[in-house]
Every structure is written in C-alpha cells, then in structure tokens.
Short mmCIF file of C-alpha atoms and ligand atoms in Angstrom, two decimals:
data_model
loop_
_atom_site.label_atom_id
_atom_site.label_comp_id
_atom_site.label_asym_id
_atom_site.label_seq_id
_atom_site.Cartn_x
_atom_site.Cartn_y
_atom_site.Cartn_z
CA MET L 201 -15.29 20.23 8.51
CA LYS L 202 -14.36 19.83 4.85
CA ALA L 203 -14.17 16.26 3.60
CA VAL L 204 -14.43 14.16 0.48
CA TYR L 205 -17.02 11.41 0.82
CA PHE L 206 -19.51 9.34 -1.15
CA THR L 207 -22.98 8.06 -0.39
CA GLN L 208 -23.18 5.49 -3.22
CA HIS L 209 -20.68 3.47 -5.24
CA GLY L 210 -19.69 4.47 -8.75
CA GLY L 211 -17.22 6.43 -10.83
CA PRO L 212 -15.34 9.57 -9.72
CA GLU L 213 -18.58 11.56 -10.09
CA VAL L 214 -19.90 10.08 -6.82
CA LEU L 215 -17.18 11.87 -4.81
CA ILE L 216 -18.58 14.85 -2.92
CA TYR L 217 -16.40 17.66 -1.56
CA GLY L 218 -18.47 19.18 1.21
CA ASP L 219 -19.10 19.87 4.89
CA LEU L 220 -19.62 17.20 7.51
CA PRO L 221 -19.81 17.35 11.32
CA GLU L 222 -16.48 16.93 13.10
CA PRO L 223 -15.96 13.48 14.65
CA GLN L 224 -15.74 12.95 18.40
CA ALA L 225 -13.30 10.57 20.09
CA GLN L 226 -14.89 7.49 21.65
CA ARG L 227 -13.26 5.45 24.40
CA GLY L 228 -9.74 4.39 23.33
CA GLU L 229 -9.79 6.75 20.36
CA VAL L 230 -8.29 10.08 19.36
CA VAL L 231 -9.31 12.74 16.88
CA ILE L 232 -6.55 14.23 14.77
CA ARG L 233 -6.50 17.40 12.70
CA VAL L 234 -5.37 15.77 9.49
CA ARG L 235 -2.54 17.70 7.85
CA ALA L 236 -2.03 15.25 5.01
CA SER L 237 -3.28 11.96 3.67
CA SER L 238 -2.13 9.95 0.65
CA MET L 239 -3.73 7.98 -2.14
CA ASN L 240 -3.81 4.21 -2.29
CA TYR L 241 -5.42 2.00 -4.88
CA ASN L 242 -7.95 0.89 -2.28
CA ASP L 243 -9.55 4.36 -2.64
CA ILE L 244 -10.71 3.14 -6.03
CA TRP L 245 -11.88 -0.26 -4.78
CA ALA L 246 -13.93 1.42 -2.03
CA ARG L 247 -15.48 3.96 -4.37
CA GLN L 248 -16.39 1.33 -6.96
CA GLY L 249 -17.61 -1.18 -4.36
CA MET L 250 -16.26 -4.72 -4.07
CA PRO L 251 -18.08 -8.05 -4.01
CA ARG L 252 -18.16 -9.59 -0.52
CA LEU L 253 -16.43 -6.58 1.05
CA PRO L 254 -19.05 -4.12 2.28
CA VAL L 255 -17.86 -0.54 2.62
CA PRO L 256 -19.89 1.42 5.18
CA LEU L 257 -21.80 4.30 3.56
CA PRO L 258 -21.56 7.25 3.63
CA HIS L 259 -17.83 6.73 3.29
CA ILE L 260 -14.69 8.80 3.73
CA SER L 261 -11.72 7.05 2.12
CA GLY L 262 -8.06 7.69 2.93
CA THR L 263 -6.15 4.89 4.60
CA ASP L 264 -3.14 7.05 5.43
CA ALA L 265 -3.04 10.13 7.60
CA ALA L 266 -0.62 12.34 9.46
CA GLY L 267 -1.75 15.10 11.78
CA VAL L 268 -1.99 16.63 15.23
CA VAL L 269 -3.97 15.07 18.07
CA VAL L 270 -6.79 17.46 19.08
CA GLU L 271 -8.93 15.24 21.33
CA VAL L 272 -8.31 12.06 23.30
CA GLY L 273 -11.07 9.73 24.44
CA GLU L 274 -11.42 8.03 27.80
CA GLY L 275 -8.72 5.51 28.63
CA VAL L 276 -6.12 6.90 26.22
CA HIS L 277 -2.63 7.11 27.72
CA ASN L 278 -0.20 6.68 24.83
CA VAL L 279 -0.82 10.05 23.15
CA LYS L 280 -1.91 13.52 24.24
CA VAL L 281 -3.38 16.62 22.67
CA GLY L 282 -0.73 18.37 20.56
CA ASP L 283 1.21 15.23 19.59
CA GLU L 284 2.22 14.96 15.94
CA VAL L 285 1.35 11.47 14.74
CA MET L 286 1.09 9.16 11.77
CA ALA L 287 -1.66 6.55 11.55
CA HIS L 288 -0.96 2.84 11.27
CA VAL L 289 -3.61 1.52 8.87
CA LEU L 290 -5.03 -1.31 10.97
CA GLN L 291 -7.71 -1.22 13.63
CA SER L 292 -8.11 -4.28 15.84
CA CYS L 293 -9.36 -5.26 19.30
CA ARG L 294 -5.84 -5.29 20.88
CA VAL L 295 -6.86 -7.90 23.49
CA CYS L 296 -7.53 -11.16 21.61
CA PRO L 297 -4.82 -13.85 21.39
CA SER L 298 -3.85 -12.74 17.85
CA CYS L 299 -3.54 -9.10 18.91
CA LEU L 300 -1.58 -10.04 22.02
CA ALA L 301 0.76 -12.11 19.85
CA GLY L 302 1.43 -9.03 17.71
CA GLU L 303 -0.49 -10.49 14.77
CA GLU L 304 -3.44 -8.10 14.74
CA LEU L 305 -3.95 -9.00 11.09
CA PHE L 306 -5.57 -12.20 12.30
CA CYS L 307 -7.82 -10.44 14.83
CA ARG L 308 -11.46 -11.06 14.03
CA ALA L 309 -12.13 -7.34 14.57
CA MET L 310 -9.34 -6.25 12.20
CA GLN L 311 -10.29 -3.51 9.74
CA VAL L 312 -8.26 -1.43 7.34
CA TRP L 313 -8.82 2.16 8.48
CA GLY L 314 -10.30 4.48 5.86
CA PHE L 315 -11.33 1.47 3.78
CA GLN L 316 -13.45 -0.86 5.89
CA THR L 317 -14.12 1.58 8.73
CA GLY L 318 -17.06 3.92 8.93
CA PRO L 319 -19.47 5.39 8.24
CA LEU L 320 -17.31 8.47 7.66
CA ILE L 321 -14.00 7.34 9.20
CA GLY L 322 -10.99 7.99 6.99
CA GLY L 323 -8.19 10.37 6.10
CA TYR L 324 -9.77 12.57 3.41
CA ALA L 325 -11.15 15.06 5.91
CA GLN L 326 -9.93 17.90 8.10
CA TYR L 327 -10.56 15.81 11.21
CA ALA L 328 -10.42 12.04 11.60
CA ARG L 329 -11.16 9.57 14.36
CA LEU L 330 -8.85 6.62 14.97
CA GLN L 331 -7.88 4.14 17.65
CA ALA L 332 -5.20 5.64 19.88
CA SER L 333 -3.19 2.46 19.36
CA GLN L 334 -2.93 3.28 15.64
CA CYS L 335 -0.84 6.38 16.39
CA ILE L 336 2.90 6.36 15.97
CA PRO L 337 5.03 9.49 16.44
CA LYS L 338 5.72 11.49 13.30
CA PRO L 339 9.50 11.81 12.91
CA ALA L 340 10.45 15.50 13.04
CA HIS L 341 12.47 15.33 9.82
CA LEU L 342 9.45 14.34 7.73
CA SER L 343 7.06 16.84 6.19
CA TRP L 344 3.35 16.19 6.70
CA THR L 345 2.96 15.04 3.12
CA ASP L 346 5.96 12.69 3.27
CA ALA L 347 4.73 11.27 6.58
CA ALA L 348 1.26 10.63 5.16
CA ALA L 349 2.72 8.87 2.12
CA ILE L 350 4.43 6.18 4.18
CA PRO L 351 2.40 3.91 6.47
CA GLY L 352 0.03 1.83 4.32
CA ALA L 353 2.32 1.23 1.38
CA LEU L 354 5.55 0.73 3.31
CA VAL L 355 4.15 -1.64 5.92
CA SER L 356 2.55 -3.74 3.17
CA VAL L 357 5.81 -3.96 1.24
CA TRP L 358 7.76 -4.77 4.41
CA ARG L 359 5.47 -7.65 5.30
CA MET L 360 5.60 -9.01 1.75
CA MET L 361 9.36 -8.95 1.42
CA VAL L 362 10.73 -9.31 4.95
CA THR L 363 8.10 -11.34 6.82
CA ARG L 364 6.56 -13.45 4.06
CA ALA L 365 9.26 -13.92 1.41
CA LYS L 366 12.16 -13.65 3.90
CA VAL L 367 14.26 -11.98 1.23
CA GLN L 368 18.03 -12.35 1.72
CA PRO L 369 20.87 -10.02 0.71
CA GLY L 370 22.11 -10.79 -2.79
CA GLU L 371 18.84 -12.26 -4.00
CA CYS L 372 17.31 -11.13 -7.26
CA VAL L 373 13.74 -9.83 -6.94
CA LEU L 374 11.32 -9.06 -9.76
CA VAL L 375 9.03 -6.14 -8.87
CA PHE L 376 5.83 -5.65 -10.86
CA GLY L 377 4.27 -2.17 -10.87
CA ALA L 378 7.64 -0.93 -9.62
CA SER L 379 6.97 2.76 -10.27
CA GLY L 380 3.71 2.78 -8.27
CA GLY L 381 2.90 3.53 -4.66
CA THR L 382 3.94 0.16 -3.27
CA GLY L 383 6.49 -0.50 -6.01
CA THR L 384 8.65 2.56 -5.25
CA PHE L 385 8.93 1.47 -1.61
CA ALA L 386 9.73 -2.11 -2.70
CA VAL L 387 12.57 -0.99 -4.97
CA GLN L 388 14.15 1.10 -2.20
CA LEU L 389 13.71 -1.50 0.53
CA LEU L 390 15.20 -4.27 -1.60
CA ARG L 391 18.19 -2.17 -2.65
CA ALA L 392 18.80 -1.24 0.98
CA MET L 393 18.72 -4.96 1.81
CA GLY L 394 21.39 -5.64 -0.80
CA CYS L 395 19.18 -7.28 -3.43
CA GLN L 396 19.22 -7.06 -7.19
CA VAL L 397 15.99 -5.45 -8.33
CA VAL L 398 14.40 -6.06 -11.72
CA ALA L 399 11.67 -3.43 -12.08
CA VAL L 400 8.74 -4.03 -14.45
CA VAL L 401 7.28 -0.79 -15.82
CA SER L 402 5.10 0.32 -18.72
CA SER L 403 6.84 3.53 -19.86
CA GLU L 404 10.21 5.26 -20.16
CA ARG L 405 9.30 7.81 -17.47
CA LYS L 406 8.48 4.97 -15.07
CA ALA L 407 11.74 3.19 -15.95
CA GLU L 408 13.78 6.33 -15.23
CA LEU L 409 12.11 6.74 -11.85
CA CYS L 410 12.87 3.13 -10.85
CA LEU L 411 16.52 3.41 -11.94
CA SER L 412 16.84 6.61 -9.89
CA LEU L 413 15.54 4.69 -6.85
CA GLY L 414 18.16 1.97 -7.28
CA ALA L 415 16.64 -0.65 -9.58
CA THR L 416 19.35 -2.79 -11.16
CA HIS L 417 17.42 -3.42 -14.40
CA THR L 418 14.10 -2.39 -15.87
CA VAL L 419 11.82 -4.44 -18.09
CA ARG L 420 9.35 -2.57 -20.30
CA SER L 421 6.05 -4.43 -20.23
CA ASP L 422 4.68 -2.12 -22.97
CA ARG L 423 7.23 -3.32 -25.51
CA GLN L 424 9.14 -6.32 -24.18
CA ASP L 425 8.17 -9.92 -23.47
CA VAL L 426 8.57 -9.81 -19.68
CA VAL L 427 9.34 -13.51 -19.18
CA ARG L 428 11.83 -13.72 -22.03
CA GLU L 429 13.62 -10.56 -20.88
CA VAL L 430 13.83 -11.68 -17.25
CA LEU L 431 15.21 -15.07 -18.26
CA ARG L 432 17.76 -13.32 -20.49
CA LEU L 433 18.81 -10.99 -17.65
CA THR L 434 19.23 -13.91 -15.24
CA ASP L 435 21.07 -16.22 -17.68
CA ARG L 436 17.94 -18.44 -17.84
CA ARG L 437 18.10 -19.14 -14.08
CA GLY L 438 15.10 -16.99 -13.12
CA VAL L 439 14.63 -14.69 -10.14
CA ASP L 440 14.58 -15.75 -6.49
CA VAL L 441 11.49 -13.78 -5.53
CA VAL L 442 8.59 -12.01 -7.28
CA PHE L 443 6.71 -9.02 -5.79
CA ASP L 444 3.23 -8.96 -7.29
CA HIS L 445 -0.06 -7.07 -7.00
CA GLY L 446 -1.13 -7.09 -10.63
CA GLY L 447 -3.24 -10.24 -10.79
CA ILE L 448 -4.07 -12.37 -13.79
CA THR L 449 -1.28 -11.38 -16.19
CA THR L 450 1.54 -10.68 -13.79
CA TRP L 451 0.84 -13.78 -11.68
CA SER L 452 1.50 -16.21 -14.51
CA GLN L 453 4.41 -14.15 -15.82
CA GLY L 454 5.88 -14.02 -12.32
CA ILE L 455 5.67 -17.78 -11.87
CA ALA L 456 7.35 -18.31 -15.24
CA CYS L 457 10.16 -15.95 -14.16
CA LEU L 458 10.91 -17.79 -10.89
CA ARG L 459 13.97 -19.97 -10.44
CA TRP L 460 13.43 -23.51 -9.20
CA GLY L 461 12.59 -23.19 -5.49
CA GLY L 462 11.63 -19.53 -5.88
CA ARG L 463 8.80 -17.68 -4.14
CA ILE L 464 6.14 -15.25 -5.31
CA VAL L 465 4.28 -12.93 -2.94
CA ILE L 466 1.03 -11.25 -3.91
CA CYS L 467 -1.01 -8.58 -2.09
CA GLY L 468 -3.48 -7.42 -4.71
CA ALA L 469 -5.05 -8.04 -8.10
CA THR L 470 -5.54 -4.76 -9.92
CA GLU L 471 -6.12 -6.55 -13.21
CA GLY L 472 -8.38 -9.30 -11.82
CA PHE L 473 -8.10 -12.14 -9.32
CA ASP L 474 -9.15 -15.19 -11.30
CA ALA L 475 -5.59 -16.37 -11.96
CA GLN L 476 -4.49 -19.92 -12.80
CA VAL L 477 -1.67 -22.10 -11.55
CA ASP L 478 -0.31 -25.11 -13.44
CA LEU L 479 0.08 -27.48 -10.50
CA ARG L 480 2.75 -29.48 -12.35
CA VAL L 481 4.94 -26.37 -12.43
CA LEU L 482 4.23 -25.74 -8.75
CA TRP L 483 5.45 -29.12 -7.60
CA ASN L 484 8.22 -29.69 -10.11
CA LYS L 485 9.81 -26.27 -9.55
CA GLN L 486 8.98 -26.51 -5.81
CA LEU L 487 7.68 -22.96 -5.70
CA SER L 488 6.24 -21.07 -2.74
CA LEU L 489 3.09 -19.08 -3.49
CA LEU L 490 2.57 -16.56 -0.70
CA GLY L 491 -0.25 -14.17 0.10
CA SER L 492 0.28 -11.03 2.13
CA HIS L 493 -2.05 -8.35 3.45
CA VAL L 494 -1.10 -4.97 4.95
CA GLY L 495 1.22 -5.38 7.96
CA THR L 496 1.33 -5.23 11.73
CA HIS L 497 2.12 -2.37 14.09
CA SER L 498 5.51 -3.89 14.87
CA GLU L 499 6.27 -4.28 11.15
CA LEU L 500 5.45 -0.60 10.65
CA LEU L 501 7.85 0.37 13.43
CA ALA L 502 10.57 -1.86 11.98
CA SER L 503 10.14 -0.33 8.53
CA MET L 504 10.16 3.20 9.98
CA ALA L 505 13.71 2.58 11.25
CA MET L 506 14.82 2.52 7.61
CA VAL L 507 12.98 5.78 6.96
CA ASN L 508 14.59 7.37 10.00
CA SER L 509 18.06 6.29 8.91
CA GLY L 510 17.47 7.73 5.43
CA LEU L 511 17.61 4.38 3.60
CA ILE L 512 14.02 4.75 2.40
CA LYS L 513 12.29 7.98 1.37
CA PRO L 514 8.67 8.22 0.32
CA CYS L 515 8.55 8.86 -3.40
CA VAL L 516 5.99 11.68 -3.42
CA THR L 517 5.62 12.86 -7.01
CA GLU L 518 2.53 15.05 -6.56
CA VAL L 519 0.86 16.96 -3.77
CA ILE L 520 -2.83 17.59 -4.43
CA GLY L 521 -5.78 19.05 -2.52
CA LEU L 522 -9.00 17.31 -1.48
CA ARG L 523 -10.84 18.77 -4.47
CA ASP L 524 -8.39 17.10 -6.89
CA LEU L 525 -9.02 13.54 -5.66
CA GLY L 526 -11.46 12.53 -8.40
CA ASP L 527 -9.10 13.51 -11.23
CA ALA L 528 -6.17 11.84 -9.49
CA GLN L 529 -8.15 8.60 -9.06
CA VAL L 530 -8.88 8.56 -12.78
CA ARG L 531 -5.18 9.02 -13.57
CA MET L 532 -4.28 6.26 -11.11
CA GLN L 533 -6.72 3.87 -12.80
CA ASN L 534 -5.26 4.82 -16.18
CA ARG L 535 -1.71 4.05 -15.00
CA GLN L 536 -0.69 7.69 -15.37
CA THR L 537 0.56 8.29 -11.83
CA LEU L 538 4.00 7.68 -10.38
CA GLY L 539 5.04 6.82 -6.82
CA LYS L 540 2.83 8.24 -4.09
CA ILE L 541 0.35 11.09 -4.38
CA ALA L 542 0.04 13.05 -1.16
CA VAL L 543 -3.13 14.95 -0.30
CA GLU L 544 -2.51 18.16 1.64
CA ILE L 545 -5.43 19.08 3.86
CA GLU L 546 -5.75 22.77 4.68
N1 LIG N 713 -3.40 -6.20 0.46
C1 LIG N 713 -2.57 -5.21 0.74
O1 LIG N 713 -2.03 -5.15 1.81
C2 LIG N 713 -2.26 -4.16 -0.28
C3 LIG N 713 -1.47 -3.08 0.09
C4 LIG N 713 -1.17 -2.11 -0.89
C5 LIG N 713 -1.66 -2.26 -2.18
N2 LIG N 713 -2.44 -3.34 -2.47
C6 LIG N 713 -2.95 -3.52 -3.85
O2 LIG N 713 -1.85 -3.50 -4.74
C7 LIG N 713 -2.21 -2.89 -5.97
C8 LIG N 713 -1.26 -1.73 -6.28
O3 LIG N 713 -1.41 -0.72 -5.31
P1 LIG N 713 -0.55 0.63 -5.43
O4 LIG N 713 -1.03 1.51 -4.32
O5 LIG N 713 0.89 0.33 -5.56
O6 LIG N 713 -1.11 1.22 -6.81
P2 LIG N 713 -0.42 2.21 -7.85
O7 LIG N 713 0.33 3.26 -7.14
O8 LIG N 713 -1.49 2.62 -8.79
O9 LIG N 713 0.64 1.30 -8.62
C9 LIG N 713 0.21 0.17 -9.29
C10 LIG N 713 1.08 -0.11 -10.51
O10 LIG N 713 0.56 -1.32 -11.08
C11 LIG N 713 0.69 -1.26 -12.47
N3 LIG N 713 -0.55 -1.77 -13.09
C12 LIG N 713 -0.66 -2.93 -13.73
N4 LIG N 713 -1.88 -3.13 -14.19
C13 LIG N 713 -2.60 -2.05 -13.85
C14 LIG N 713 -3.95 -1.69 -14.07
N5 LIG N 713 -4.79 -2.47 -14.76
N6 LIG N 713 -4.38 -0.53 -13.58
C15 LIG N 713 -3.55 0.27 -12.89
N7 LIG N 713 -2.23 -0.04 -12.65
C16 LIG N 713 -1.77 -1.20 -13.14
C17 LIG N 713 1.02 0.16 -12.86
O11 LIG N 713 2.37 0.15 -13.31
P3 LIG N 713 2.76 -0.11 -14.84
O12 LIG N 713 1.88 0.79 -15.66
O13 LIG N 713 4.19 0.25 -14.90
O14 LIG N 713 2.48 -1.57 -15.08
C18 LIG N 713 0.96 0.96 -11.57
O15 LIG N 713 2.02 1.86 -11.45
C19 LIG N 713 -3.68 -2.48 -5.83
O16 LIG N 713 -4.49 -3.50 -6.36
C20 LIG N 713 -3.86 -2.40 -4.32
O17 LIG N 713 -5.19 -2.57 -3.91
C21 LIG N 713 -2.75 -4.28 -1.55
ZN1 LIG N 714 -7.78 -8.71 18.38
#
C-alpha cells in the first residue's frame, strides 16, 4: 500500500512516500481502507520528535481517518466489513475502571492513534489498523474529507470548552489561534452555544475567516496589543474564558485578559511550554487554570450531534494528496494554513 512514513526524526525531508505491507487486523481491531485523513499539529511534533514522548519508529502519522472497513479481527461485533466509519483518536484498554467510567483518557493504556501508536499505525496510508471501539459511523451527509477533518480537533475543543471550562450561554470567550484547525471548531461551537467570541488572529485573511464563522470580534496579534484590545472590547472587565494552545506568549496574555474569577483552558504549547504564572494574580483574581487533552468517545459523540444538526461544519480550506504532506507541514509551521487541511487518499 502507499503511505507516508518516516524512519528517523527531523525536518520534512525525513518523510517518505512509498510502499509498505498492508496491515492485518488483530483481535478487537479492524482494518479500514482510508479514504481521507486530516492534518493536525501533532504530525509536526511526531516528525520532529518530542522529549519524554517516544514515537514508535518507523512511524505513520495521521491522527484522523475516515474510510471503509475491509477486515474485522476476532471478537469484533460493533462494525462489519463495508461499514463507513470515522476514527475516534484514542486507543485504550476499554476494561479498566477509568475506561468503564467513560474516562478512557485516564486509562494507563491510553494512546493517541497515529501519534503514539505504532510502528506504522496511522491515517496517512491507504490501509490503517485501529481498535474496533474507535469506530463511529460516518454520517451520510459528510464527504470523506469533511468526515476526516472532524474527530481529533472537534473532540479536543469540546472537552476544553464544554467539559473543562463549562462555558455558559452569553459568556465572552477569547480564542487564540482562532483561524487554525482547533480554533475554527472553537469559534463555531461557542457561537452555537450562544457565546461572544473574540478571535485572535495574525492576518486579515485569518480575521475574515473567523468573522465568517461567527466570531463577534477579531484581535490582530500582528499589529495590536492583544491585552489592551481585549480590555477595551470588554469595557475593562475582561473575558470569562480563554481558549489557549499557544504556550508562552498567549498564556500570559490570556491570564491578563481574564475577568476576576475567569478560567483559562490550555491543550497545547506550539510556542513553548515553559510559561510563568504570577501566583499573586492567581489568588487575587481567583482564576481557574485548566488543562485539557483530546476527549473521550462520549464527548466525540456529543460533539457529532452538533455536526449532524448543521450547527458545526468542518472548515476544510484545502484538500491535498499524500505526496503534498511535507509542503503542507512547512506551511502549517509557518502559520500559513487556515482551518483544516484534509488529505485525500486514492
Ligand atoms: N492536547 C490536545 O488534545 C490537543 C488537541 C489539538 C491540538 N493540540 C495542540 O494545539 C496546538 C494547535 O493545534 P492546531 O491543530 O489548531 O494547529 P493549527 O491548525 O496550525 O492552528 C494553530 C494556530 O496557532 C497560531 N500560532 C501561534 N503561534 C504559532 C506558532 N509558533 N506556530 C504555528 N502556529 C502558531 C496560528 O494562528 P495565528 O497565526 O493567527 O496566531 C495557527 O493558526 C498545537 O500545539 C497542537 O499540538 C492539542
Ligand atoms: Zn482502560
């Protein structure tokens, strides 16, 4: 089968487009013929290599996939050959107390599929092996590329905003990286929930996209002082909630933008993770600093209800082929991409 993989960490030059043997379903697993995958920033983390997070080599990235089941392993009853499915991004044991409580994120066997799994288990291939329990039905109204653009980003955003921050209708939420893969889902989800959305973006094109998705205001980080502008927009009160994945810079800006009693949720640190907190601000303003990571199967199903009712649409701005992944990763690192990039797999 055709796949994109790497055998060592490095820049985009380590990506190989080539032939690999097709995977075979083990007990409790299925193999799907992948029709589409989509890019996430963790493609770049995996390729570069991360301290204290070993990535099995050789590695196929691709945390999202949509496709047709072509083989089911022993003991699989929830899907059959021919089913059209989307992949939830988490693998877990499904039998430990955390899994049974629906919190597979806390399972000791939890792995993000196409990122921590392997060798050679991910979505950037014609065929991919996954746990049968990861499969959810692909809604008929979604194209393959739209379906593949949804699971990882949407479930992460849902957990951040609904489960962790417990965002309420009418609240004002500051969204960093609002035009990106997670950001475009955050803007739509928050608008559908009746929130005011202040979208932080670094260009006019990104601002226009966020306004078209329902952002109430945009703040231009390339030419405005983010904190001053947010305080001006909120009459010096500050925002109720901050959605963050930027890291060092955005973390301190986000905290400065919060109202007294506000909460900030973070799921990533693209710019670096060594951020600081002034503890006096934390206790005086009585802030809640919240971490969030991916999302559970039940959170994915809950978020899919909003996709099925048309309240949220994946913001796919480009459809590329497997051979284009290296170039697209470079553009993503250079902040030149918008929304989600789907990868069509022929
Ligand atoms: N733990 C989890 O569950 C989870 C889930 C999803 C994503 N994440 C993490 O969240 C981050 C964003 O993921 P994503 O898929 O939304 O990425 P994305 O599509 O590339 O969007 C990220 C946005 O962040 C902004 N940004 C700020 N500093 C940047 C920098 N130094 N390099 C690149 N972009 C920068 C860019 O917007 P502007 O140019 O407008 O600032 C960009 O549009 C990544 O670190 C990812 O690993 C974590
Ligand atoms: Zn478990």
